[in-house]
Short mmCIF file of N, CA and C in Angstrom, two decimals:
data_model
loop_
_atom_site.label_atom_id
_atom_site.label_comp_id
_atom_site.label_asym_id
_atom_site.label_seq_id
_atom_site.Cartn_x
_atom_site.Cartn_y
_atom_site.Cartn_z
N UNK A 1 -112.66 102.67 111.77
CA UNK A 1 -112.72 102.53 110.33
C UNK A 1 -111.80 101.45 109.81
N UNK A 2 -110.73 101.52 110.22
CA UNK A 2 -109.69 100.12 110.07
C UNK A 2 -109.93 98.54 110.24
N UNK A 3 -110.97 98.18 111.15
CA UNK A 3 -111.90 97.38 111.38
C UNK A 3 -113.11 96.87 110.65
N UNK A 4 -113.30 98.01 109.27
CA UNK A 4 -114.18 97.93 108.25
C UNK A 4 -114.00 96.81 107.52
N UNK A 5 -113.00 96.49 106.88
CA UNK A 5 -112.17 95.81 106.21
C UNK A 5 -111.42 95.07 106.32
N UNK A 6 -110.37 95.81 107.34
CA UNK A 6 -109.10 94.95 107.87
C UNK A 6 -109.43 93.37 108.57
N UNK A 7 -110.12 93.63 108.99
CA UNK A 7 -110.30 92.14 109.78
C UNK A 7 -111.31 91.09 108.96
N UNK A 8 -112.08 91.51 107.75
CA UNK A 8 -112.25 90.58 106.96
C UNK A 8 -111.63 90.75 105.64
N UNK A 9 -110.52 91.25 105.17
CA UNK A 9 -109.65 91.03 104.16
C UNK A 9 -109.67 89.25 103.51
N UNK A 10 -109.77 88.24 103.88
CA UNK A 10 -109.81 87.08 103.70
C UNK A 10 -111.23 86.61 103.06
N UNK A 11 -112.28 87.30 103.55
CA UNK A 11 -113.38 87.18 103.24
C UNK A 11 -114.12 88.03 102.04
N UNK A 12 -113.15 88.89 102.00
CA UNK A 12 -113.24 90.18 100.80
C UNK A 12 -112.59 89.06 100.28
N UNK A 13 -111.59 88.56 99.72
CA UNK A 13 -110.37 87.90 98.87
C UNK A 13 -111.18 86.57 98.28
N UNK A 14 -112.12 86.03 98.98
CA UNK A 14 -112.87 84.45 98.55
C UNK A 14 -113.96 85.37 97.72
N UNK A 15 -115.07 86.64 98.39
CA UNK A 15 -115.54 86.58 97.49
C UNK A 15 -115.40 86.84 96.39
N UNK A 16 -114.59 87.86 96.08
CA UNK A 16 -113.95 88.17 95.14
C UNK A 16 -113.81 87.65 94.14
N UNK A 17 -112.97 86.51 94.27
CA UNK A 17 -112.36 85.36 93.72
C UNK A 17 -113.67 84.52 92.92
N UNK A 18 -114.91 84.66 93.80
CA UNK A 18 -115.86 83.48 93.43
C UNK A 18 -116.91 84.34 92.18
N UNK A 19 -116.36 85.65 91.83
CA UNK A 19 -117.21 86.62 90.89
C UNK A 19 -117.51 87.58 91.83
N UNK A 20 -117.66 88.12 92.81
CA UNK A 20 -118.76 89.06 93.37
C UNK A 20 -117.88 90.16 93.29
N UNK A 21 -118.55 91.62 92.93
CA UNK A 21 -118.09 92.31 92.95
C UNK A 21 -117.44 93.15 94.02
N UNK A 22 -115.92 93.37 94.25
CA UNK A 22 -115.29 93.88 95.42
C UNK A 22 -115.78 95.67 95.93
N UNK A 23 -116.27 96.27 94.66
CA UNK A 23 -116.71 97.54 95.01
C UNK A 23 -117.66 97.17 95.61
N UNK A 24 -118.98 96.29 95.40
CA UNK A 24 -119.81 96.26 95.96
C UNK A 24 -119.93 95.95 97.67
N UNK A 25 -118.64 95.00 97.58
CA UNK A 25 -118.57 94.94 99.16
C UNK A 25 -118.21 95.83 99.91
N UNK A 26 -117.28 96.88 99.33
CA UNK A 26 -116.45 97.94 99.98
C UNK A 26 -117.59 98.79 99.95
N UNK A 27 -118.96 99.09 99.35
CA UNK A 27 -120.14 100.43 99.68
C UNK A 27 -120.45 99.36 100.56
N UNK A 28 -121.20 98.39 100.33
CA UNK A 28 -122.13 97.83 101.68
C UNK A 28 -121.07 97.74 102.88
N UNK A 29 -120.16 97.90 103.17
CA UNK A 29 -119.34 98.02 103.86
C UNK A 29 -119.61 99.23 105.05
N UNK A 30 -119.34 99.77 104.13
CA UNK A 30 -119.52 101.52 104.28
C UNK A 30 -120.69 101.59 105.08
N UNK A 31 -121.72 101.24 103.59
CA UNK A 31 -123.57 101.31 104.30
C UNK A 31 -123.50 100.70 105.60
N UNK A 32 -122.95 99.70 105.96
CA UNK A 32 -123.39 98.88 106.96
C UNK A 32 -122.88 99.92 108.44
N UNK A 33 -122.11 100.28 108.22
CA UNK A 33 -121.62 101.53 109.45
C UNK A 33 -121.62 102.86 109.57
N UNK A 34 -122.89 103.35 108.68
CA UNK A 34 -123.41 104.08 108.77
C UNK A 34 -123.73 104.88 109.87
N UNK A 35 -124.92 103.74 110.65
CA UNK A 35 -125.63 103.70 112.18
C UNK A 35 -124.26 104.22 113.18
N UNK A 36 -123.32 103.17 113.16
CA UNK A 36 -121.96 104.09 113.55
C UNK A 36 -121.75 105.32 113.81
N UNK A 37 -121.59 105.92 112.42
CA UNK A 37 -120.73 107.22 112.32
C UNK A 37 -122.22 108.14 112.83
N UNK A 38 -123.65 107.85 111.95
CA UNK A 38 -125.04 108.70 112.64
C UNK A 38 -124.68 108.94 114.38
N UNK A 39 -124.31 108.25 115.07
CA UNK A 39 -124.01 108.28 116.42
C UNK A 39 -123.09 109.05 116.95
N UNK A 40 -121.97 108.65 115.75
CA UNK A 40 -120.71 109.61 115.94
C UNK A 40 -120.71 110.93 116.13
N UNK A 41 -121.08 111.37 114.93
CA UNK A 41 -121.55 112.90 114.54
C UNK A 41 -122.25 113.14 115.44
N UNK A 42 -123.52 112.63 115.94
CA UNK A 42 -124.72 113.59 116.71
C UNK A 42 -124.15 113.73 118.05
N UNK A 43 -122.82 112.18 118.74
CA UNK A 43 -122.76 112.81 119.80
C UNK A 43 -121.58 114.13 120.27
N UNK A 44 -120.86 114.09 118.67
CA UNK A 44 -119.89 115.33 118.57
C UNK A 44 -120.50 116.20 118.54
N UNK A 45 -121.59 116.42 117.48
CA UNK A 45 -122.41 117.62 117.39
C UNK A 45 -123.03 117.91 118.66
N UNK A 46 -123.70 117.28 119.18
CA UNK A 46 -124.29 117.85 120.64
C UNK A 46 -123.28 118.12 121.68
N UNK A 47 -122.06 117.67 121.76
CA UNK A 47 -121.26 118.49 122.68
C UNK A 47 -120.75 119.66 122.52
N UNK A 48 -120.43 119.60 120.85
CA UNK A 48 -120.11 120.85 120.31
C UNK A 48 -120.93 122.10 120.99
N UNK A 49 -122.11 121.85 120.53
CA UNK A 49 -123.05 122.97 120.26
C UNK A 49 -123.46 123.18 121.72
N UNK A 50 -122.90 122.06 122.80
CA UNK A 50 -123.47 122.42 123.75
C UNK A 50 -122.50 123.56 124.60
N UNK A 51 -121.09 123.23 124.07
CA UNK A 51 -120.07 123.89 124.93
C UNK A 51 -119.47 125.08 124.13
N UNK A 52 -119.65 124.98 122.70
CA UNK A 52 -119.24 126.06 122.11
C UNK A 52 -120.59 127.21 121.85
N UNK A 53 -121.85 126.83 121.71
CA UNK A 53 -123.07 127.91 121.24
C UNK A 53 -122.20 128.78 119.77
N UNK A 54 -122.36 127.19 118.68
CA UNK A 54 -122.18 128.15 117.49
C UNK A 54 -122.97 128.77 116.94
N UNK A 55 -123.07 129.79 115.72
CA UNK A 55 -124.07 130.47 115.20
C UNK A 55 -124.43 129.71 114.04
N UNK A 56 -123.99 128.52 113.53
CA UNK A 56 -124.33 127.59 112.72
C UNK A 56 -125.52 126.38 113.80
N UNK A 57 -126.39 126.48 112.36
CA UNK A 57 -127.68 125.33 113.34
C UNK A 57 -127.54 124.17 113.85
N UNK A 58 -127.85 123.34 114.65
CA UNK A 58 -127.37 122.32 114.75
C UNK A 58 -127.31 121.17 113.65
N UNK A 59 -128.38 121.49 112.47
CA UNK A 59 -128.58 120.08 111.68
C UNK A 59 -127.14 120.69 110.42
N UNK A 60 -126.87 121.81 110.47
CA UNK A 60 -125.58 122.02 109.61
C UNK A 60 -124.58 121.44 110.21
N UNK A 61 -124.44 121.34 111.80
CA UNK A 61 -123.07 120.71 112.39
C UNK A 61 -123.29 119.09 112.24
N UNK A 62 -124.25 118.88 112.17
CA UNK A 62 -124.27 117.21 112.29
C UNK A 62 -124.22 116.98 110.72
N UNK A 63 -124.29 118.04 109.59
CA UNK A 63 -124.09 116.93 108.57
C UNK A 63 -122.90 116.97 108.11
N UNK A 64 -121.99 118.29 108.41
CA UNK A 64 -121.15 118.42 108.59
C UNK A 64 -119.96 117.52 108.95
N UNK A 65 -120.41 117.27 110.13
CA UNK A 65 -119.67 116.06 111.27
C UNK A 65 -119.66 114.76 110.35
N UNK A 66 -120.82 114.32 110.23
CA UNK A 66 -121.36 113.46 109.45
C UNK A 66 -120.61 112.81 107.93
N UNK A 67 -120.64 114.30 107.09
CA UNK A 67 -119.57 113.59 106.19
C UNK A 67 -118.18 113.87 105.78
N UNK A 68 -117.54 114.30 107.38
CA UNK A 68 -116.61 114.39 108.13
C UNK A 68 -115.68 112.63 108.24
N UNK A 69 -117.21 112.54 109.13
CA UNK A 69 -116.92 111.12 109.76
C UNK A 69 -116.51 109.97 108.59
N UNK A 70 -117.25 110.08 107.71
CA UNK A 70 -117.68 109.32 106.61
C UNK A 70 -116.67 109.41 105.68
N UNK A 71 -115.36 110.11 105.45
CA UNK A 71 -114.29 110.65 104.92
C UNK A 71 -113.13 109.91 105.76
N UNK A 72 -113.27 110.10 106.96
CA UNK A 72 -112.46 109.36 107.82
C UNK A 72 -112.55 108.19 108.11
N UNK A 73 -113.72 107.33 108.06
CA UNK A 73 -113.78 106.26 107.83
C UNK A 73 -113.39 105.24 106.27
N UNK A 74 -114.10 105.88 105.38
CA UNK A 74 -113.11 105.67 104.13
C UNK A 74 -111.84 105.49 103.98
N UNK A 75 -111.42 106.53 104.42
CA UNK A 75 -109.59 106.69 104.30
C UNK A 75 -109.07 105.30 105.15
N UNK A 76 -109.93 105.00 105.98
CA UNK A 76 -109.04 104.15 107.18
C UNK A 76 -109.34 102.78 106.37
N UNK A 77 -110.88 102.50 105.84
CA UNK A 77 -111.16 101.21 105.36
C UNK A 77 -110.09 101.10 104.04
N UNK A 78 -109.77 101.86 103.50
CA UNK A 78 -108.66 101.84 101.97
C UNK A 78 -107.25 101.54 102.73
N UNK A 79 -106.87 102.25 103.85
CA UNK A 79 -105.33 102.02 104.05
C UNK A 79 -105.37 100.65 105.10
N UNK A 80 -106.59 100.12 105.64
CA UNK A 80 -106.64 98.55 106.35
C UNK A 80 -106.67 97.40 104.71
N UNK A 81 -106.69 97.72 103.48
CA UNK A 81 -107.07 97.07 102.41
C UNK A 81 -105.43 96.98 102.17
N UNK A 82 -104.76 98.11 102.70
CA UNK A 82 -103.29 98.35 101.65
C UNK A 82 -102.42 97.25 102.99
N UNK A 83 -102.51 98.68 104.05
CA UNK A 83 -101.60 97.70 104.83
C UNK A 83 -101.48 96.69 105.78
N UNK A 84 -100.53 96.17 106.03
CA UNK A 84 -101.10 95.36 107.69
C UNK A 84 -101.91 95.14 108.23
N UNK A 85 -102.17 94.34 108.73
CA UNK A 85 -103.25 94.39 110.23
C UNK A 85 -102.78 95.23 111.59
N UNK A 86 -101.45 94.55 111.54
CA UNK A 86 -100.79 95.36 112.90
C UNK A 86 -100.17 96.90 112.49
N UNK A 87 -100.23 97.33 111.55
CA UNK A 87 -100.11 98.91 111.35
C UNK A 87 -101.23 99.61 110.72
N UNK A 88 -102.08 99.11 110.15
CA UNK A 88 -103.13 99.62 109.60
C UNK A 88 -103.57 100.70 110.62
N UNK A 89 -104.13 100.72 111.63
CA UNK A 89 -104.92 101.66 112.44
C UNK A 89 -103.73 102.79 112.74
N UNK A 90 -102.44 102.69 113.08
CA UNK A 90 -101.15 103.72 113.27
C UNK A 90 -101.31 104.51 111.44
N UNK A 91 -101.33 103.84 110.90
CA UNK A 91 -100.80 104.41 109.27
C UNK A 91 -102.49 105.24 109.23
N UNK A 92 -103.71 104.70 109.36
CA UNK A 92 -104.94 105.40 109.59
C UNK A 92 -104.69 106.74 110.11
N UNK A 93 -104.60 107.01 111.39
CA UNK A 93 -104.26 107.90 112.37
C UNK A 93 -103.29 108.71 111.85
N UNK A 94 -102.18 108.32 111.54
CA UNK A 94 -101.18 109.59 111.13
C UNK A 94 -101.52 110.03 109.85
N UNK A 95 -102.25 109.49 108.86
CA UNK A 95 -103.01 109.94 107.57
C UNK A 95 -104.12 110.83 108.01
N UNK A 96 -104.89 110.75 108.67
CA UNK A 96 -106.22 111.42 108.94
C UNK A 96 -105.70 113.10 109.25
N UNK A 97 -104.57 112.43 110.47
CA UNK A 97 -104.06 113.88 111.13
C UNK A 97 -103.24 114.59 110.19
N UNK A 98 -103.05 114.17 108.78
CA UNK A 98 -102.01 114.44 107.90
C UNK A 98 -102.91 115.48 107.31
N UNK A 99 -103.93 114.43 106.86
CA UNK A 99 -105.10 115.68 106.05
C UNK A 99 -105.89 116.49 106.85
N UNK A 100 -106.03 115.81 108.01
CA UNK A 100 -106.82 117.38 108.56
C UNK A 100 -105.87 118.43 108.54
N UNK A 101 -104.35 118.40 108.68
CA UNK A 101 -104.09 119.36 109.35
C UNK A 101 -103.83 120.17 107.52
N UNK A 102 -103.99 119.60 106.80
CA UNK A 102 -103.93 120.01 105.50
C UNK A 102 -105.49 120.71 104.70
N UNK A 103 -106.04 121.94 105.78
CA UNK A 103 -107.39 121.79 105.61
C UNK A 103 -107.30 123.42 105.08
N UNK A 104 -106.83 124.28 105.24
CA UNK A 104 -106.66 126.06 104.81
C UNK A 104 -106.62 126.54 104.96
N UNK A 105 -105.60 126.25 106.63
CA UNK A 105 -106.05 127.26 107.66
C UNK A 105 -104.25 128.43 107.43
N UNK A 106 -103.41 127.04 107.85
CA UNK A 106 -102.15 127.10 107.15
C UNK A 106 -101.19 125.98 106.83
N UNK A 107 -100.87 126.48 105.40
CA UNK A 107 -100.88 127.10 104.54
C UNK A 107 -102.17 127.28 104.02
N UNK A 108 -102.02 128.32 103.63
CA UNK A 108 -103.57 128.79 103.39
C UNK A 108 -104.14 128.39 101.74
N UNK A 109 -105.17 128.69 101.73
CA UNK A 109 -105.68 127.96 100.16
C UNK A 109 -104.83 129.02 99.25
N UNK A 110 -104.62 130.34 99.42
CA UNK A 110 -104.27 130.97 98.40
C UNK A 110 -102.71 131.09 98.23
N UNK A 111 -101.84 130.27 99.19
CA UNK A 111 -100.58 130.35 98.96
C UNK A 111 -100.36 128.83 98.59
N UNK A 112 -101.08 127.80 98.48
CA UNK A 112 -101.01 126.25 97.83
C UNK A 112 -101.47 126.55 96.94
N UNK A 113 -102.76 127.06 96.81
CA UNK A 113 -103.66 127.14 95.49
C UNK A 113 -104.66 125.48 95.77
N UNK A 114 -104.81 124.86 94.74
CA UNK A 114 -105.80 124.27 94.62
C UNK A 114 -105.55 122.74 94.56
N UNK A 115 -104.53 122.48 95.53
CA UNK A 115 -103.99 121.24 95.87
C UNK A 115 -104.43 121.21 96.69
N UNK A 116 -104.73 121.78 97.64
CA UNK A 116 -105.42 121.51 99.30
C UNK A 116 -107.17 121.39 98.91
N UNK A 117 -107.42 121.35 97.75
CA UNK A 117 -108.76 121.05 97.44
C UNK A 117 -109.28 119.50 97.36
N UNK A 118 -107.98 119.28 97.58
CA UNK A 118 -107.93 117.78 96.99
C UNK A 118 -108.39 116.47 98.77
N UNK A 119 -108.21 117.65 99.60
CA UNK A 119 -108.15 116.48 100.82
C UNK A 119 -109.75 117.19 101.38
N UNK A 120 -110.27 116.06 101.95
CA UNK A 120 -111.47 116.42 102.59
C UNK A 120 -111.52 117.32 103.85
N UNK A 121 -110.12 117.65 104.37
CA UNK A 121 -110.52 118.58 105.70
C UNK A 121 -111.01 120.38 104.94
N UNK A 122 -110.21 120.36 103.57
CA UNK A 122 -110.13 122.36 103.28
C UNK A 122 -112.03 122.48 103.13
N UNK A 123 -112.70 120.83 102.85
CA UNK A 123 -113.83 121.47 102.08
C UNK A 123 -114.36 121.38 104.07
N UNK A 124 -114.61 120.64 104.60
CA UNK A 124 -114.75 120.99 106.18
C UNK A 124 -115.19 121.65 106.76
N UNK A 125 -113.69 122.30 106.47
CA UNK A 125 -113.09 123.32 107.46
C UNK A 125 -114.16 124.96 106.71
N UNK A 126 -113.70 124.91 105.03
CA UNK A 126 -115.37 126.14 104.38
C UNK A 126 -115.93 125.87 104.83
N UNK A 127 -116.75 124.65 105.19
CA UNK A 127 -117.94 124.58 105.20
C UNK A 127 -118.26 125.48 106.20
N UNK A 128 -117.51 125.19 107.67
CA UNK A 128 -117.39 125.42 109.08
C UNK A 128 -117.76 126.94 109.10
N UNK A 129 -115.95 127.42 108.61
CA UNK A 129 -115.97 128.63 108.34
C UNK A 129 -117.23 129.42 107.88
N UNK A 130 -117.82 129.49 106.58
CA UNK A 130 -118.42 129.75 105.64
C UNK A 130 -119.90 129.85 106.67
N UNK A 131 -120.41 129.20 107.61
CA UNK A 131 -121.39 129.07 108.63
C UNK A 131 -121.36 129.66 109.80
N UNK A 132 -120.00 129.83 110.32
CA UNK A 132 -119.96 130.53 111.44
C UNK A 132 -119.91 132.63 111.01
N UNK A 133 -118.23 132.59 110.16
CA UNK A 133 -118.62 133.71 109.66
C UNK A 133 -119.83 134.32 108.76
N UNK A 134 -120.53 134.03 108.23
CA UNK A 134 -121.37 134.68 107.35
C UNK A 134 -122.56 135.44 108.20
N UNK A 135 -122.56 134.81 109.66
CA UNK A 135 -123.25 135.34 110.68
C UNK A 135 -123.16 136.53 110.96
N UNK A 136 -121.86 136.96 110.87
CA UNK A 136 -121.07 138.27 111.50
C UNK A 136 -120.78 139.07 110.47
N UNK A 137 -121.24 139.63 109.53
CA UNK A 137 -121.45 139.93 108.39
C UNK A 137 -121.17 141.80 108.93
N UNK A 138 -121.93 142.45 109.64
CA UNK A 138 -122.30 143.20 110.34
C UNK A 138 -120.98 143.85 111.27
N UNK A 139 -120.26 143.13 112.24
CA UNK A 139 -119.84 143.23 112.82
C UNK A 139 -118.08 142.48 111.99
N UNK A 140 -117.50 142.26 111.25
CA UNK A 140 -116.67 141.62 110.87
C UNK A 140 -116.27 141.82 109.07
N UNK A 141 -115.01 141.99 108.88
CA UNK A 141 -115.07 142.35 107.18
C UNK A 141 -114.68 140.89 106.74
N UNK A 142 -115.16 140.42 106.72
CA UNK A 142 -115.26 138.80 105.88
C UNK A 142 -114.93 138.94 104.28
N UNK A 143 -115.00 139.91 103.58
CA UNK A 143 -114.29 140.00 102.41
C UNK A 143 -112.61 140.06 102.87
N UNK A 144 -112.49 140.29 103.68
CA UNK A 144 -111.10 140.56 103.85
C UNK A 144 -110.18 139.04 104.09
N UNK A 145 -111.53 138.23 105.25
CA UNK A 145 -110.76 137.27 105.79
C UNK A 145 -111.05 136.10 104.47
N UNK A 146 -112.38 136.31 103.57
CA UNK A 146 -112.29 135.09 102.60
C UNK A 146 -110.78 135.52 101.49
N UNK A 147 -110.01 136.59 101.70
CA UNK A 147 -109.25 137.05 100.37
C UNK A 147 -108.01 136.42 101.18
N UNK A 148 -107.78 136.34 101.97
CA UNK A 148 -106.86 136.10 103.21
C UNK A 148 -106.89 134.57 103.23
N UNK A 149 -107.91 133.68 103.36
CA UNK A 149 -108.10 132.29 103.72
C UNK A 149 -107.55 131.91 102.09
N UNK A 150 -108.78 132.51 101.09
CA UNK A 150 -109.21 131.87 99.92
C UNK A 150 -110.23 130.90 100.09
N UNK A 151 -111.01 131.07 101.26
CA UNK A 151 -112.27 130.13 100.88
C UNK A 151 -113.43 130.73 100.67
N UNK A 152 -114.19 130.07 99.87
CA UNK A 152 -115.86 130.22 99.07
C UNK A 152 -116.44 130.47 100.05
N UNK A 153 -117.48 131.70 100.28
CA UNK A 153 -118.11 131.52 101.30
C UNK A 153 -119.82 131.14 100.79
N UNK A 154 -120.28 130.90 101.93
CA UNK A 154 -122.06 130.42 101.45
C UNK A 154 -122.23 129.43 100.20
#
């Protein structure tokens, strides 16, 4: 994702300069590595599903993954815009791992409250949750564990 941007920063900066709009380059940006991350996801998702056998379908894990991926790539193309070339991908990496690990597991959503709403791993990580448990409905008191987490389920 650092590679989005970072390495044509110079070329973002002329057009810029010459009228063209910089948001516009930063979505076609995006759009353009799309095909990317589609690859990404399906080949996470298929190992996933091959080694774990979740009770979530496979096209929920891949879109999942998907705008997972697409979150993490963002973050990286914005902090290759801010910093360096030669730290951009380190400052990427320790940000990503900053917010995933900031997702609701712990601290949990109901002892932050609604600041951890703010990073893309808490919505994720529901989603995840919210797919695997709702399965076990039967066998599991899931009112207990959504009052416990604080996440939305379904």
């Amino acid at each position: 994702g650092v590679r989005v941007l970072g390495d044509e920063m110079h070329i973002f900066r002329r057009e810029q300069r010459s009228g063209h709009s910089g948001s516009a380059y930063f979505v076609g940006k995006m759009v353009s590595v799309l095909p990317r991350m589609v690859l990404m996801a399906l080949h996470f998702s298929a190992i996933f599903v091959f080694l774990m056998m979740p009770r979530a379908s496979f096209g929920v894990l891949f879109i999942m993954c998907l705008l997972l991926s697409y979150n993490v790539y963002g973050l990286a193309a914005v902090v290759s815009c801010i910093a360096s070339r030669a730290n951009a991908a380190l400052i990427a990496a320790i940000l990503a791992m900053a917010f995933g690990s900031l997702c609701g597991y712990s601290p949990t959503l109901n002892r932050v409250g609604p600041v951890l709403r703010l990073f893309y791993a808490s919505w994720g990580v529901e989603a995840f949750y919210s797919s695997e448990v709702c399965e076990w409905q039967a066998l599991y008191d899931i009112e207990y564990s959504r009052r416990k987490f604080g996440f939305v389920l379904n």
